[in-house]
GROMACS .gro file of C-alpha atoms in nm:
model
  451
    1MET     CA    1 -14.460   9.942  -6.345
    2SER     CA    2 -14.760   9.835  -6.136
    3VAL     CA    3 -14.985   9.535  -6.173
    4GLN     CA    4 -15.348   9.447  -6.124
    5ILE     CA    5 -15.531   9.122  -6.059
    6ARG     CA    6 -15.818   8.993  -6.270
    7TYR     CA    7 -16.006   8.713  -6.092
    8ALA     CA    8 -16.286   8.457  -6.091
    9ALA     CA    9 -16.417   8.198  -5.846
   10ARG     CA   10 -16.651   7.898  -5.866
   11SER     CA   11 -16.776   7.637  -5.619
   12ASP     CA   12 -16.992   7.326  -5.652
   13VAL     CA   13 -17.130   7.085  -5.394
   14GLY     CA   14 -17.015   6.791  -5.609
   15ALA     CA   15 -17.191   6.470  -5.706
   16VAL     CA   16 -17.201   6.301  -5.364
   17ARG     CA   17 -17.209   6.555  -5.081
   18LYS     CA   18 -17.535   6.720  -4.973
   19GLN     CA   19 -17.374   7.033  -4.831
   20ASN     CA   20 -17.103   7.266  -4.956
   21GLN     CA   21 -16.836   7.310  -4.688
   22ASP     CA   22 -16.592   7.491  -4.916
   23ALA     CA   23 -16.570   7.869  -4.928
   24GLY     CA   24 -16.389   8.111  -5.158
   25TYR     CA   25 -16.328   8.483  -5.194
   26ALA     CA   26 -16.163   8.678  -5.476
   27SER     CA   27 -16.092   9.047  -5.531
   28GLY     CA   28 -15.821   9.270  -5.670
   29HIS     CA   29 -15.630   9.259  -5.341
   30LEU     CA   30 -15.729   8.933  -5.174
   31LEU     CA   31 -15.771   8.566  -5.270
   32VAL     CA   32 -15.896   8.311  -5.013
   33LEU     CA   33 -15.994   7.944  -5.020
   34ALA     CA   34 -16.112   7.737  -4.722
   35ASP     CA   35 -16.220   7.372  -4.713
   36GLY     CA   36 -16.424   7.302  -4.399
   37MET     CA   37 -16.444   6.977  -4.202
   38GLY     CA   38 -16.617   6.848  -3.894
   39GLY     CA   39 -16.935   6.684  -4.021
   40ALA     CA   40 -17.262   6.835  -4.131
   41ALA     CA   41 -17.277   7.075  -3.839
   42GLY     CA   42 -16.931   7.226  -3.851
   43GLY     CA   43 -16.754   7.231  -4.187
   44ASP     CA   44 -16.955   7.507  -4.351
   45VAL     CA   45 -16.937   7.718  -4.034
   46ALA     CA   46 -16.557   7.684  -4.014
   47SER     CA   47 -16.491   7.779  -4.376
   48SER     CA   48 -16.743   8.064  -4.376
   49VAL     CA   49 -16.611   8.216  -4.052
   50THR     CA   50 -16.253   8.197  -4.179
   51VAL     CA   51 -16.339   8.372  -4.505
   52GLY     CA   52 -16.531   8.633  -4.306
   53HIS     CA   53 -16.226   8.722  -4.099
   54LEU     CA   54 -15.993   8.741  -4.397
   55ALA     CA   55 -16.238   8.945  -4.606
   56GLU     CA   56 -16.183   9.232  -4.361
   57LEU     CA   57 -15.834   9.271  -4.510
   58ASP     CA   58 -15.967   9.353  -4.857
   59GLU     CA   59 -15.815   9.698  -4.892
   60VAL     CA   60 -15.481   9.862  -4.974
   61HIS     CA   61 -15.191   9.785  -4.738
   62ARG     CA   62 -14.817   9.840  -4.720
   63ALA     CA   63 -14.612   9.543  -4.836
   64ASP     CA   64 -14.442   9.513  -4.496
   65ASP     CA   65 -14.781   9.473  -4.330
   66LEU     CA   66 -14.914   9.193  -4.551
   67LEU     CA   67 -14.790   8.887  -4.364
   68PRO     CA   68 -14.859   9.028  -4.013
   69LEU     CA   69 -15.215   9.115  -4.121
   70LEU     CA   70 -15.276   8.771  -4.270
   71LYS     CA   71 -15.138   8.591  -3.964
   72ALA     CA   72 -15.348   8.804  -3.730
   73ALA     CA   73 -15.667   8.744  -3.930
   74VAL     CA   74 -15.609   8.368  -3.950
   75THR     CA   75 -15.532   8.352  -3.577
   76ASP     CA   76 -15.852   8.546  -3.502
   77ALA     CA   77 -16.047   8.302  -3.718
   78HIS     CA   78 -15.892   8.006  -3.534
   79ASP     CA   79 -15.974   8.155  -3.193
   80HIS     CA   80 -16.329   8.230  -3.310
   81LEU     CA   81 -16.380   7.869  -3.419
   82VAL     CA   82 -16.246   7.737  -3.089
   83GLU     CA   83 -16.487   7.968  -2.907
   84LEU     CA   84 -16.781   7.850  -3.120
   85ALA     CA   85 -16.698   7.484  -3.051
   86ARG     CA   86 -16.674   7.554  -2.679
   87GLU     CA   87 -17.014   7.728  -2.676
   88ASP     CA   88 -17.195   7.471  -2.891
   89PRO     CA   89 -17.116   7.099  -2.842
   90LYS     CA   90 -17.264   7.026  -3.185
   91LEU     CA   91 -16.968   7.211  -3.340
   92ALA     CA   92 -16.703   7.008  -3.157
   93GLY     CA   93 -16.424   6.909  -3.394
   94LEU     CA   94 -16.501   7.172  -3.658
   95GLY     CA   95 -16.205   7.293  -3.860
   96THR     CA   96 -16.092   7.415  -4.198
   97THR     CA   97 -15.798   7.444  -4.431
   98CYS     CA   98 -15.702   7.789  -4.551
   99ILE     CA   99 -15.500   7.953  -4.827
  100ALA     CA  100 -15.492   8.332  -4.851
  101ILE     CA  101 -15.298   8.567  -5.080
  102LEU     CA  102 -15.292   8.940  -5.005
  103ARG     CA  103 -15.148   9.187  -5.259
  104SER     CA  104 -14.977   9.524  -5.229
  105SER     CA  105 -14.874   9.660  -5.569
  106ASN     CA  106 -14.647   9.388  -5.713
  107LYS     CA  107 -14.592   9.205  -5.383
  108LEU     CA  108 -14.789   8.895  -5.284
  109ALA     CA  109 -14.801   8.754  -4.931
  110MET     CA  110 -14.935   8.402  -4.883
  111VAL     CA  111 -15.028   8.192  -4.581
  112HIS     CA  112 -15.133   7.829  -4.598
  113ILE     CA  113 -15.251   7.555  -4.364
  114GLY     CA  114 -15.409   7.218  -4.451
  115ASP     CA  115 -15.433   7.028  -4.777
  116SER     CA  116 -15.592   7.281  -5.011
  117ARG     CA  117 -15.345   7.387  -5.279
  118ALA     CA  118 -15.208   7.688  -5.461
  119TYR     CA  119 -15.078   7.637  -5.814
  120LEU     CA  120 -14.888   7.883  -6.033
  121LEU     CA  121 -14.892   7.863  -6.412
  122ARG     CA  122 -14.590   8.047  -6.551
  123GLY     CA  123 -14.570   8.009  -6.926
  124ASP     CA  124 -14.663   7.647  -6.990
  125HIS     CA  125 -14.517   7.519  -6.662
  126LEU     CA  126 -14.748   7.439  -6.369
  127ILE     CA  127 -14.592   7.469  -6.023
  128GLN     CA  128 -14.752   7.341  -5.703
  129VAL     CA  129 -14.662   7.626  -5.468
  130THR     CA  130 -14.797   7.482  -5.143
  131LYS     CA  131 -14.716   7.155  -4.969
  132ASP     CA  132 -14.998   6.944  -4.824
  133HIS     CA  133 -15.006   6.924  -4.444
  134THR     CA  134 -15.120   6.561  -4.447
  135LEU     CA  135 -15.004   6.232  -4.304
  136VAL     CA  136 -14.937   6.099  -4.653
  137GLN     CA  137 -14.715   6.397  -4.740
  138TYR     CA  138 -14.525   6.344  -4.414
  139LEU     CA  139 -14.469   5.977  -4.497
  140LEU     CA  140 -14.366   6.075  -4.850
  141ASP     CA  141 -14.118   6.338  -4.729
  142HIS     CA  142 -13.954   6.087  -4.495
  143GLY     CA  143 -13.925   5.815  -4.759
  144ASN     CA  144 -14.172   5.577  -4.596
  145ILE     CA  145 -14.389   5.551  -4.909
  146THR     CA  146 -14.345   5.613  -5.280
  147PRO     CA  147 -14.537   5.873  -5.485
  148GLU     CA  148 -14.730   5.587  -5.644
  149GLN     CA  149 -14.833   5.454  -5.302
  150ALA     CA  150 -14.933   5.804  -5.194
  151GLU     CA  151 -15.187   5.833  -5.477
  152ASN     CA  152 -15.409   5.560  -5.330
  153HIS     CA  153 -15.305   5.558  -4.964
  154PRO     CA  154 -15.599   5.468  -4.736
  155ARG     CA  155 -15.523   5.764  -4.505
  156LYS     CA  156 -15.460   6.028  -4.770
  157ASN     CA  157 -15.728   6.255  -4.621
  158VAL     CA  158 -15.575   6.269  -4.271
  159ILE     CA  159 -15.475   6.634  -4.213
  160MET     CA  160 -15.197   6.716  -3.966
  161ARG     CA  161 -15.252   7.094  -3.956
  162ALA     CA  162 -15.578   7.292  -3.968
  163LEU     CA  163 -15.767   7.582  -3.813
  164GLY     CA  164 -16.039   7.529  -3.554
  165ASP     CA  165 -16.118   7.284  -3.278
  166THR     CA  166 -15.816   7.064  -3.346
  167GLU     CA  167 -15.505   6.962  -3.153
  168GLY     CA  168 -15.214   7.206  -3.150
  169GLY     CA  169 -15.189   7.574  -3.233
  170VAL     CA  170 -15.186   7.761  -3.563
  171GLU     CA  171 -14.877   7.665  -3.764
  172LEU     CA  172 -14.881   7.844  -4.098
  173ASP     CA  173 -14.658   7.824  -4.402
  174GLU     CA  174 -14.574   8.183  -4.497
  175SER     CA  175 -14.409   8.336  -4.802
  176MET     CA  176 -14.359   8.663  -4.991
  177ARG     CA  177 -14.356   8.658  -5.369
  178GLU     CA  178 -14.333   8.884  -5.669
  179ALA     CA  179 -14.649   8.940  -5.874
  180VAL     CA  180 -14.513   8.859  -6.221
  181ILE     CA  181 -14.711   8.980  -6.522
  182GLY     CA  182 -14.849   8.686  -6.717
  183ASP     CA  183 -14.869   8.452  -6.419
  184ARG     CA  184 -15.196   8.270  -6.353
  185TRP     CA  185 -15.274   8.156  -5.997
  186LEU     CA  186 -15.512   7.879  -5.896
  187LEU     CA  187 -15.633   7.810  -5.541
  188CYS     CA  188 -15.837   7.491  -5.515
  189SER     CA  189 -15.976   7.238  -5.272
  190ASP     CA  190 -15.893   6.869  -5.291
  191GLY     CA  191 -16.223   6.819  -5.469
  192LEU     CA  192 -16.039   6.930  -5.784
  193PHE     CA  193 -15.685   6.789  -5.767
  194GLY     CA  194 -15.809   6.471  -5.599
  195VAL     CA  195 -15.984   6.361  -5.919
  196VAL     CA  196 -15.828   6.575  -6.196
  197SER     CA  197 -15.461   6.523  -6.286
  198ASN     CA  198 -15.204   6.802  -6.273
  199ASP     CA  199 -15.146   6.763  -6.648
  200THR     CA  200 -15.516   6.822  -6.719
  201ILE     CA  201 -15.525   7.119  -6.480
  202ALA     CA  202 -15.218   7.268  -6.650
  203HIS     CA  203 -15.364   7.221  -6.997
  204THR     CA  204 -15.691   7.385  -6.894
  205LEU     CA  205 -15.520   7.683  -6.733
  206ALA     CA  206 -15.291   7.731  -7.034
  207THR     CA  207 -15.551   7.700  -7.311
  208ILE     CA  208 -15.858   7.886  -7.180
  209ASP     CA  209 -15.782   8.257  -7.159
  210ASP     CA  210 -16.115   8.373  -7.014
  211LEU     CA  211 -16.096   8.329  -6.638
  212GLU     CA  212 -16.466   8.260  -6.581
  213ALA     CA  213 -16.475   8.005  -6.863
  214CYS     CA  214 -16.159   7.845  -6.724
  215ALA     CA  215 -16.311   7.820  -6.375
  216ASP     CA  216 -16.627   7.664  -6.518
  217GLU     CA  217 -16.422   7.408  -6.712
  218LEU     CA  218 -16.224   7.304  -6.404
  219ILE     CA  219 -16.547   7.248  -6.211
  220ASP     CA  220 -16.693   7.050  -6.504
  221LEU     CA  221 -16.381   6.831  -6.518
  222ALA     CA  222 -16.418   6.742  -6.149
  223LEU     CA  223 -16.788   6.666  -6.194
  224ALA     CA  224 -16.712   6.447  -6.495
  225ALA     CA  225 -16.463   6.253  -6.280
  226GLY     CA  226 -16.731   6.177  -6.019
  227ALA     CA  227 -16.674   6.473  -5.780
  228PRO     CA  228 -16.699   6.280  -5.452
  229ASP     CA  229 -16.621   6.602  -5.261
  230ASN     CA  230 -16.706   6.972  -5.284
  231VAL     CA  231 -16.511   7.147  -5.560
  232THR     CA  232 -16.393   7.508  -5.536
  233VAL     CA  233 -16.152   7.709  -5.752
  234VAL     CA  234 -16.024   8.065  -5.721
  235LEU     CA  235 -15.838   8.199  -6.026
  236ALA     CA  236 -15.631   8.514  -6.070
  237ASP     CA  237 -15.431   8.662  -6.359
  238ILE     CA  238 -15.149   8.911  -6.298
  239VAL     CA  239 -15.180   9.185  -6.561
  240ASP     CA  240 -14.999   9.509  -6.642
  241ASP     CA  241 -15.230   9.793  -6.545
  242ARG     CA  242 -15.099   9.997  -6.838
  243ASP     CA  243 -15.280   9.752  -7.065
  244LEU     CA  244 -15.612   9.815  -6.891
  245THR     CA  245 -15.843  10.091  -7.007
  246ALA     CA  246 -16.195  10.198  -6.919
  247ALA     CA  247 -16.305  10.079  -7.261
  248THR     CA  248 -16.164   9.729  -7.221
  249VAL     CA  249 -16.208   9.653  -6.854
  250THR     CA  250 -16.525   9.646  -6.646
  251PRO     CA  251 -16.459   9.705  -6.273
  252GLN     CA  252 -16.502   9.383  -6.077
  253ALA     CA  253 -16.679   9.345  -5.745
  254PRO     CA  254 -16.544   9.085  -5.499
  255VAL     CA  255 -16.663   8.731  -5.571
  256ILE     CA  256 -16.781   8.511  -5.281
  257VAL     CA  257 -16.859   8.141  -5.337
  258GLY     CA  258 -16.948   7.827  -5.144
  259SER     CA  259 -17.054   7.834  -4.780
  260ALA     CA  260 -16.944   8.197  -4.742
  261GLU     CA  261 -17.202   8.292  -5.007
  262GLU     CA  262 -17.479   8.052  -4.906
  263ASN     CA  263 -17.447   8.108  -4.531
  264PRO     CA  264 -17.230   8.418  -4.477
  265ARG     CA  265 -17.086   8.441  -4.126
  266PRO     CA  266 -16.907   8.769  -4.063
  267SER     CA  267 -16.622   8.786  -3.819
  268ARG     CA  268 -16.674   8.925  -3.472
  269GLY     CA  269 -16.597   9.267  -3.618
  270ARG     CA  270 -16.306   9.361  -3.394
  271GLY     CA  271 -16.052   9.626  -3.479
  272ALA     CA  272 -15.994   9.883  -3.750
  273ALA     CA  273 -16.025   9.629  -4.030
  274ALA     CA  274 -16.389   9.566  -3.951
  275ARG     CA  275 -16.464   9.938  -3.938
  276ALA     CA  276 -16.286   9.986  -4.269
  277ALA     CA  277 -16.491   9.707  -4.425
  278ALA     CA  278 -16.813   9.869  -4.303
  279LEU     CA  279 -16.702  10.206  -4.435
  280ARG     CA  280 -16.624  10.058  -4.777
  281ALA     CA  281 -16.967   9.896  -4.790
  282HIS     CA  282 -17.125  10.234  -4.711
  283GLU     CA  283 -16.913  10.403  -4.979
  284ASP     CA  284 -17.007  10.138  -5.236
  285THR     CA  285 -17.378  10.195  -5.163
  286ALA     CA  286 -17.340  10.570  -5.188
  287THR     CA  287 -17.148  10.542  -5.513
  288ALA     CA  288 -17.414  10.314  -5.664
  289GLU     CA  289 -17.677  10.583  -5.606
  290LEU     CA  290 -17.489  10.845  -5.809
  291PRO     CA  291 -17.588  10.905  -6.174
  292ALA     CA  292 -17.345  10.788  -6.442
  293PHE     CA  293 -17.283  11.147  -6.556
  294ALA     CA  294 -17.333  11.447  -6.329
  295PRO     CA  295 -17.465  11.763  -6.497
  296PRO     CA  296 -17.190  12.021  -6.551
  297GLN     CA  297 -17.184  12.317  -6.318
  298ARG     CA  298 -17.207  12.650  -6.495
  299LYS     CA  299 -17.024  12.860  -6.237
  300ARG     CA  300 -16.662  12.779  -6.164
  301ARG     CA  301 -16.413  13.018  -6.024
  302TRP     CA  302 -16.048  13.000  -6.122
  303PRO     CA  303 -15.925  12.980  -5.760
  304ALA     CA  304 -16.126  12.662  -5.716
  305ILE     CA  305 -15.984  12.517  -6.037
  306LEU     CA  306 -15.630  12.613  -5.936
  307GLY     CA  307 -15.681  12.462  -5.591
  308ALA     CA  308 -15.804  12.136  -5.742
  309VAL     CA  309 -15.508  12.117  -5.979
  310LEU     CA  310 -15.262  12.186  -5.699
  311GLY     CA  311 -15.432  11.925  -5.482
  312ILE     CA  312 -15.399  11.663  -5.754
  313VAL     CA  313 -15.034  11.751  -5.811
  314LEU     CA  314 -14.959  11.724  -5.439
  315LEU     CA  315 -15.146  11.394  -5.413
  316VAL     CA  316 -14.965  11.241  -5.710
  317THR     CA  317 -14.628  11.375  -5.593
  318GLY     CA  318 -14.685  11.244  -5.241
  319GLY     CA  319 -14.786  10.905  -5.373
  320LEU     CA  320 -14.480  10.882  -5.597
  321PHE     CA  321 -14.253  10.988  -5.312
  322ALA     CA  322 -14.405  10.728  -5.078
  323GLY     CA  323 -14.364  10.463  -5.347
  324TRP     CA  324 -14.003  10.567  -5.405
  325VAL     CA  325 -13.930  10.547  -5.031
  326TRP     CA  326 -14.085  10.198  -5.017
  327THR     CA  327 -13.872  10.069  -5.306
  328LYS     CA  328 -13.559  10.175  -5.115
  329SER     CA  329 -13.651   9.931  -4.839
  330GLN     CA  330 -13.669   9.638  -5.081
  331TYR     CA  331 -13.384   9.417  -5.206
  332TYR     CA  332 -13.335   9.136  -5.452
  333VAL     CA  333 -13.060   8.898  -5.563
  334TYR     CA  334 -12.984   8.864  -5.932
  335VAL     CA  335 -12.700   8.836  -6.184
  336ALA     CA  336 -12.450   9.126  -6.187
  337ASN     CA  337 -12.196   9.116  -6.471
  338GLY     CA  338 -12.161   8.739  -6.449
  339ASN     CA  339 -12.151   8.723  -6.068
  340ILE     CA  340 -12.411   8.716  -5.790
  341GLY     CA  341 -12.533   9.067  -5.710
  342ILE     CA  342 -12.750   9.228  -5.442
  343TYR     CA  343 -12.974   9.508  -5.568
  344GLN     CA  344 -13.159   9.772  -5.367
  345GLY     CA  345 -13.510   9.846  -5.491
  346ILE     CA  346 -13.746   9.636  -5.701
  347PRO     CA  347 -13.675   9.470  -6.039
  348GLN     CA  348 -13.903   9.707  -6.226
  349ALA     CA  349 -13.877  10.027  -6.430
  350LEU     CA  350 -14.099  10.332  -6.450
  351GLY     CA  351 -14.052  10.432  -6.812
  352PRO     CA  352 -13.680  10.515  -6.847
  353ILE     CA  353 -13.634  10.521  -6.467
  354GLU     CA  354 -13.497  10.203  -6.308
  355LEU     CA  355 -13.638  10.140  -5.962
  356SER     CA  356 -13.327   9.960  -5.836
  357ARG     CA  357 -12.951   9.991  -5.818
  358LEU     CA  358 -12.667   9.744  -5.771
  359LYS     CA  359 -12.563   9.759  -5.405
  360GLU     CA  360 -12.308   9.478  -5.397
  361ARG     CA  361 -12.142   9.256  -5.657
  362THR     CA  362 -12.003   8.940  -5.497
  363ASP     CA  363 -11.697   8.742  -5.607
  364VAL     CA  364 -11.903   8.431  -5.685
  365PRO     CA  365 -11.935   8.367  -6.061
  366ILE     CA  366 -12.273   8.245  -6.178
  367GLU     CA  367 -12.114   7.987  -6.407
  368ASP     CA  368 -11.947   7.817  -6.109
  369LEU     CA  369 -12.281   7.750  -5.937
  370ASN     CA  370 -12.458   7.420  -5.976
  371GLU     CA  371 -12.755   7.385  -6.208
  372THR     CA  372 -13.012   7.427  -5.929
  373ALA     CA  373 -12.857   7.751  -5.801
  374ARG     CA  374 -12.829   7.893  -6.153
  375ALA     CA  375 -13.195   7.813  -6.216
  376ARG     CA  376 -13.296   8.000  -5.898
  377LEU     CA  377 -13.125   8.313  -6.031
  378GLU     CA  378 -13.288   8.307  -6.371
  379GLN     CA  379 -13.544   8.541  -6.211
  380PRO     CA  380 -13.476   8.804  -5.943
  381VAL     CA  381 -13.505   8.656  -5.593
  382THR     CA  382 -13.678   8.926  -5.386
  383ARG     CA  383 -13.618   8.981  -5.015
  384SER     CA  384 -13.775   9.235  -4.779
  385SER     CA  385 -13.446   9.353  -4.624
  386TYR     CA  386 -13.074   9.374  -4.696
  387GLU     CA  387 -13.007   9.123  -4.417
  388GLU     CA  388 -13.236   8.865  -4.577
  389ALA     CA  389 -13.077   8.921  -4.918
  390THR     CA  390 -12.731   8.882  -4.760
  391ARG     CA  391 -12.836   8.557  -4.590
  392PHE     CA  392 -12.958   8.419  -4.921
  393VAL     CA  393 -12.629   8.512  -5.089
  394THR     CA  394 -12.439   8.355  -4.799
  395GLU     CA  395 -12.628   8.031  -4.856
  396LEU     CA  396 -12.530   8.038  -5.223
  397LYS     CA  397 -12.169   8.122  -5.128
  398ASN     CA  398 -12.152   7.836  -4.879
  399GLU     CA  399 -12.291   7.598  -5.136
  400TYR     CA  400 -12.040   7.732  -5.390
  401SER     CA  401 -11.752   7.695  -5.139
  402ARG     CA  402 -11.849   7.338  -5.052
  403GLU     CA  403 -11.862   7.239  -5.417
  404ARG     CA  404 -11.533   7.418  -5.489
  405GLU     CA  405 -11.364   7.238  -5.198
  406GLN     CA  406 -11.503   6.911  -5.324
  407ARG     CA  407 -11.368   6.988  -5.673
  408ASP     CA  408 -11.028   7.082  -5.525
  409ARG     CA  409 -11.013   6.760  -5.321
  410GLU     CA  410 -11.104   6.561  -5.630
  411GLU     CA  411 -10.832   6.738  -5.827
  412VAL     CA  412 -10.571   6.666  -5.556
  413ARG     CA  413 -10.678   6.302  -5.549
  414ARG     CA  414 -10.640   6.273  -5.926
  415GLU     CA  415 -10.295   6.438  -5.915
  416ARG     CA  416 -10.182   6.195  -5.649
  417GLN     CA  417 -10.307   5.904  -5.854
  418ASN     CA  418 -10.125   6.035  -6.161
  419ARG     CA  419  -9.797   6.083  -5.968
  420THR     CA  420  -9.824   5.735  -5.820
  421GLU     CA  421  -9.883   5.587  -6.163
  422GLU     CA  422  -9.587   5.777  -6.309
  423MET     CA  423  -9.357   5.660  -6.027
  424ARG     CA  424  -9.468   5.301  -6.077
  425LYS     CA  425  -9.397   5.313  -6.450
  426LYS     CA  426  -9.061   5.479  -6.391
  427ALA     CA  427  -8.963   5.213  -6.139
  428GLU     CA  428  -9.056   4.934  -6.380
  429SER     CA  429  -8.851   5.089  -6.660
  430THR     CA  430  -8.525   5.101  -6.450
  431VAL     CA  431  -8.511   4.732  -6.345
  432ASP     CA  432  -8.176   4.547  -6.468
  433PRO     CA  433  -8.277   4.268  -6.708
  434SER     CA  434  -7.944   4.063  -6.656
  435ALA     CA  435  -7.947   3.689  -6.604
  436ASP     CA  436  -8.020   3.515  -6.275
  437PRO     CA  437  -7.697   3.492  -6.062
  438ALA     CA  438  -7.777   3.129  -5.979
  439LYS     CA  439  -7.713   3.041  -6.344
  440GLU     CA  440  -7.360   3.202  -6.365
  441PRO     CA  441  -7.068   2.946  -6.397
  442SER     CA  442  -6.856   2.875  -6.085
  443ASP     CA  443  -6.486   2.784  -6.059
  444GLY     CA  444  -6.569   2.417  -6.036
  445ALA     CA  445  -6.764   2.424  -6.351
  446THR     CA  446  -6.512   2.575  -6.594
  447GLY     CA  447  -6.423   2.240  -6.761
  448ARG     CA  448  -6.063   2.262  -6.642
  449ASP     CA  449  -5.891   1.971  -6.467
  450ASP     CA  450  -5.648   2.111  -6.199
  451GLN     CA  451  -5.500   1.774  -6.144
   0.00000   0.00000   0.00000
């Protein structure tokens, strides 16, 4: 089973700012959000350049290449911004946050830096996937402030990690995830979550099915709350491509919003990705010039028809074989007959054909795990190699062993207490209750007179 992404993006300058320094990009393979900073001269440049570099990745890739491609593009964007700041003193201090998700089939790779956020709505539950790289989050993580104090902290906008002309190198949060059908993703700048509560965001995502209408509503909610900053949202739904038909789905072009739309700044165009992007643009233009229906050709020879059929068969067979080979390089951890199991493949099926097999069933029962560990295994936990899957299982085993040892020690302690209590009671029950020897009569106190 394969998936597709339906998407929408919106951006607004807000009620206070005069310039939009946010940028967003959305397509069937790539989602990007960047929130620029550095004053009037630099913020829009930083976000637009970053989106320009990442947009070069908007094509089909192997799952194993997703994270390396994202890291390389983000690093190129960072180096480009540093170069711009060095060449133009007016751009000194420019920088940007960045969240990017790149898809290959049902695999999602994500990189994140800064305080923009990614949320995931699964069912009715909203999950904040990213962690803010801010001073306030650092203080919160180390117990220096409470969540209530964090809400109104005077330095809540101080960012500790960003791209551009800032101190330190590029330090990204990276992750690989499964694209689960029914999930709804939201990338947003702090212009949204800074003024709209998570509960309101969750309710909006869960109750408005149409993505464009949902994006519009989120922007309107931020504006109604005063919108002191630029507001940008990028939305994506994970859908089963078997449910999509030509009659029900209109092909979507990539959506570009914010500074990347108003003042597009392409990357420096280095490497194969840039050439591929240019080629796609040329192909799109050529395709647009074709008529909707080409007139049928009267003369067709059967060898040509046979060759076309054979070509299609070979193409489909080759694609299926390549996909099958790729699944054999994937692993996931899930329940196996009541115990923890490691599976080879992906947790999907192609009709009656399962795309995975049980490789190893461990001796750790699921019911003996703590509540947190059991919750983690309610869904398959995917890993890109057998070694990574084994490490994850080892972590669960170690946690299981520690808790079992703690239970055993507690049991031994209780047994000792019980034995001590039994010995004490037994000792008390065997004491002789006879009279005090000091009160027994002596020879001189018998009442007899020897004289």
